[in-house]
Structure formats: structure tokens, C-alpha cells
Amino acid sequence: MEFATRTIHAEQPSEPGTGSLVAPIFQTSTYEQEAPGIHQGFDYSGTNNPTRARLEAVLADLEGVSHAAVFASGLAAEFAVLQAWLRPGDEIIVPVDVYGGTYRLLTKVFRPLGCAIRQIDVSDPAALSSVLSERTRLVWIESPTNPRLLIYDIAAIAAAAHARGALLVVDNTFATSLFQQPFQLGADIVVHSVTKYLAGHSDLIQGAVLVKDASVFEPIKFLQNATGAVPSPFDCWLTLRGLKTLELRVLRHAENAAAIAEALNGHPRVRRLYYPGLPTHPGHEIARKQMTGFGGMVSFELDGSIDDVVSFVSSRRFFALGESLGGVKALVCHPARMTHASIPASERAKLGLSDTLVRLSPGCEHHKDLVADLLEGLTALDGARAGDRVALVV
Ligand SMILES: Cc1ncc(COP(=O)(O)O)c(C=O)c1O
């Protein structure tokens, strides 16, 4: 079955009792038992729920593995992986570009527990092999990364991690299972902020962990129940609904991102453009090798002041200023003050994360409207600057 067909048919038969094409939402907390401990596989929705189980089966199918657990947020999913696999004294390697919430979780929760966080340029094989040690438990990457859309060679990093006995975790949120299949490249664990493209409509918060091996999955599944950070049946149902148009939506996001990158490339107000589809992007060739599309995101460093950035991101017609991404409605964000504000300014500077970086998440609008809106905003900055000069002269 092809991917689009699987999003609609995999693990989603019509309901046997009624013929209903769409499964009902099992909006229940508990289940009647025949005798103590004798039930039909469901006892309490904190532990299991039919709507959640269906979603887990579909997500596992789309990522090509048999184990999935969904959580109340992407960060809760990440927490379960880290809690399951990191112990005091262990080390985790993360790239220079990583989602700010992941960075906060590692530095503010796991570092104080005695875990060492090694943040390096994982695209440099020498740097990676020099920090990998017998204490390295996990190597954690995103590709493309949030927010600069850097690309890392998943197969090469998996081989290096495995050679030292470490597990490779890939946050596949930006690529989605449509454009990238990390397990085929050697990943051991995949995490998603389902909140983004998978659910796709900016109407819920949810996370998922997918795992290849039962032994790696078992402690994560245990924590799903033990910590209780599970999504509601209704949110699971909404994600099942969103997944049915995943391919349609993500192809449109990608088409829009490509049109925007083309329009911004070489613009005098764009100091640096980050889009893996550009042949000049340092990870372009790797992206071509390991992805089937370049994703739906575009980031750029604005050539201007922080005030220019604030004015640009706050006054778009179609790009709402907001923290998230991957929904049908376009979003723009200023990572230094929003998604990545939890990384101290001095660290951001060291990591090369510019304070004038703008991150765009084009929605499913028509690309002509999105491009026009961005170009208008950049032109308006020059107007404002000319206005300043006039004011000074007067
Ligand atoms: C790449 C990435 N991973 C994980 C998360 C966390 O997901 P959530 O917001 O669903 O907790 C985010 C959120 O922005 C993200 O961008």
C-alpha cells in the first residue's frame, strides 16, 4: 500500500457493528470488567483506550515499525524516552541546532540529575567520534532542525552511535513520516511533536514515540502508563482525522516553502536563507539522499535590526505570529524571543542562532498570497527606514 492509502486505510477498518466508515471516539475513562482482572484488553484509559490504540497502530504503520506510544505532548514523549534511557552518569549527544524545549528539558531537568549533555556539530564526523564514549547512552538529532533547517546524515550518525553502543533518536517532526523514514536509515527511536504536521490543524497538543525493538520500547511504554501523560480520546480522534490528509497537506506545505525560498533567495533584506531544497544549502545533497521532499519550512536571517524583525513578524497579512508550525494556517515566529528564548543569548550566539532569524511555516494557502505578503513586509521595512531618514532630515 502506498503512503497516502495507508494514512486512510491502515489499521482503520469500518466499524464492524454499524458499518460506520469512521471509528467512534471512545470517550471513556473506565471499562466494565467481567470479573476482577477479566476484561477485553481495556481497564482504565490512563493505561489503554481504543481510540488511542488505533492512533498508535496507524502511526506505527506510517513509520514502518510495530511499537508506538502517544503522549499528551511532544515534550512528554521526549521526557519518556529520556527518562527511560538516561541514568545519572550517562551522556547524551545533541546537535548545535535543536528545539529550545528539548534543550530546556535536557539542561534544566536531566543535567541536574547527573546526566551530561554534549552539544556538538554532529555533521562533523571527527567531532562526533571524539565525544562518543562508553558513557554515551543516546544520540539525539532533528533533521531538518528547528529552527535553521540544518540537515544531518542520519545513516552516518546511526552507524557511529551504534559502534559505541548508543541508541539514535530522531525527532522527525519537521520532515514527517511522508518525507523521511528514519528507521530505514538506522534510527532506533523516532519522536514526533504530533501537534505539528501529523495532526496538522493547530487544534491540539500531542506527541508520539515510535520504536523498532520491543526491548527498547518496553520502558517507554511503561512510563506512558506510570506517568499518565496521555492524550484525550478526542485529541487522538482528531489526529486520526488529520492524518488522512497528511500527504495532501504536506505536499502543499512543501510546494509553498519552495515558492517562498525562490522568492526570498537573493533578496537584499535576506542576509541568509535556510531551506534544504536550495542547492547552496550545505545539507542539500544529504537531504536529497535521505528525504523524498525538502519539507514545509523556511527560515531566514533578516538583514536589519531586531526592531525590523519585530515589525516584520508582527504585521503580516497571512502569517500569524505564533509559536507552532505545521498547521494549515501559515505561522511566522521569531525564535530568539519565542521558541528558542529558553536558550540564553550567549549560548544562542555561540550556536550561531541569530537574533534576526525569522522562521516561516507556510500553511496550505496559495503560494502567491504567501509570497506577496512576505515581499510586501520586506519592502515596508525599507519604506520605514526611508521614513526615518526623512524624519531626521526634517
Ligand atoms: C522539533 C520539535 N520537537 C518537539 C517539540 C515539542 O512538541 P510539543 O509542543 O508538542 O510538546 C517541538 C515543538 O515545537 C518541536 O518543534
CSV table of C-alpha atoms and ligand atoms in Angstrom, one decimal, residues 72-78 98-102 140 142 144-146 171-174 191-196 204-207 323-325 339-340 359, ligand 1:
chain,number,residue,atom,x,y,z
A,72,ALA,CA,-0.1,14.4,25.9
A,73,SER,CA,2.6,16.5,24.1
A,74,GLY,CA,5.8,16.2,22.1
A,75,LEU,CA,7.7,17.1,25.2
A,76,ALA,CA,6.0,14.4,27.3
A,77,ALA,CA,7.0,11.9,24.6
A,78,GLU,CA,10.6,13.2,24.7
A,98,VAL,CA,17.9,21.6,18.5
A,99,TYR,CA,14.3,22.7,19.5
A,100,GLY,CA,14.5,25.0,22.6
A,101,GLY,CA,12.1,22.9,24.6
A,102,THR,CA,14.4,19.8,24.1
A,140,TRP,CA,19.5,12.8,19.7
A,142,GLU,CA,16.5,16.5,14.4
A,144,PRO,CA,15.8,19.2,9.4
A,145,THR,CA,16.5,21.0,12.6
A,146,ASN,CA,14.4,23.6,14.4
A,171,ASP,CA,12.9,13.8,16.1
A,172,ASN,CA,11.1,13.5,12.8
A,173,THR,CA,8.7,16.4,13.4
A,174,PHE,CA,9.9,18.7,10.6
A,191,VAL,CA,9.8,11.1,18.3
A,192,HIS,CA,7.2,13.4,16.9
A,193,SER,CA,5.5,16.5,18.1
A,194,VAL,CA,2.2,15.3,16.7
A,195,THR,CA,0.9,18.8,17.4
A,196,LYS,CA,2.6,19.9,14.1
A,204,LEU,CA,-4.3,20.1,19.7
A,205,ILE,CA,-1.0,19.3,21.6
A,206,GLN,CA,0.3,15.7,21.3
A,207,GLY,CA,3.4,13.6,21.0
A,323,GLU,CA,4.9,29.6,18.4
A,324,SER,CA,4.0,26.5,16.5
A,325,LEU,CA,4.3,25.1,12.9
A,339,THR,CA,10.5,29.1,20.6
A,340,HIS,CA,14.2,29.3,21.4
A,359,ARG,CA,11.1,31.1,10.9
B,1,LIG,C1,11.1,19.7,16.6
B,1,LIG,C2,10.2,19.7,17.8
B,1,LIG,N1,10.2,18.7,18.6
B,1,LIG,C3,9.4,18.6,19.7
B,1,LIG,C4,8.6,19.7,20.0
B,1,LIG,C5,7.7,19.6,21.3
B,1,LIG,O1,6.4,19.3,20.9
B,1,LIG,P1,5.1,19.8,21.8
B,1,LIG,O2,5.0,21.3,21.6
B,1,LIG,O3,4.0,19.0,21.1
B,1,LIG,O4,5.3,19.4,23.2
B,1,LIG,C6,8.5,20.8,19.2
B,1,LIG,C7,7.6,21.9,19.5
B,1,LIG,O5,7.7,23.0,18.9
B,1,LIG,C8,9.4,20.8,18.1
B,1,LIG,O6,9.4,21.9,17.2
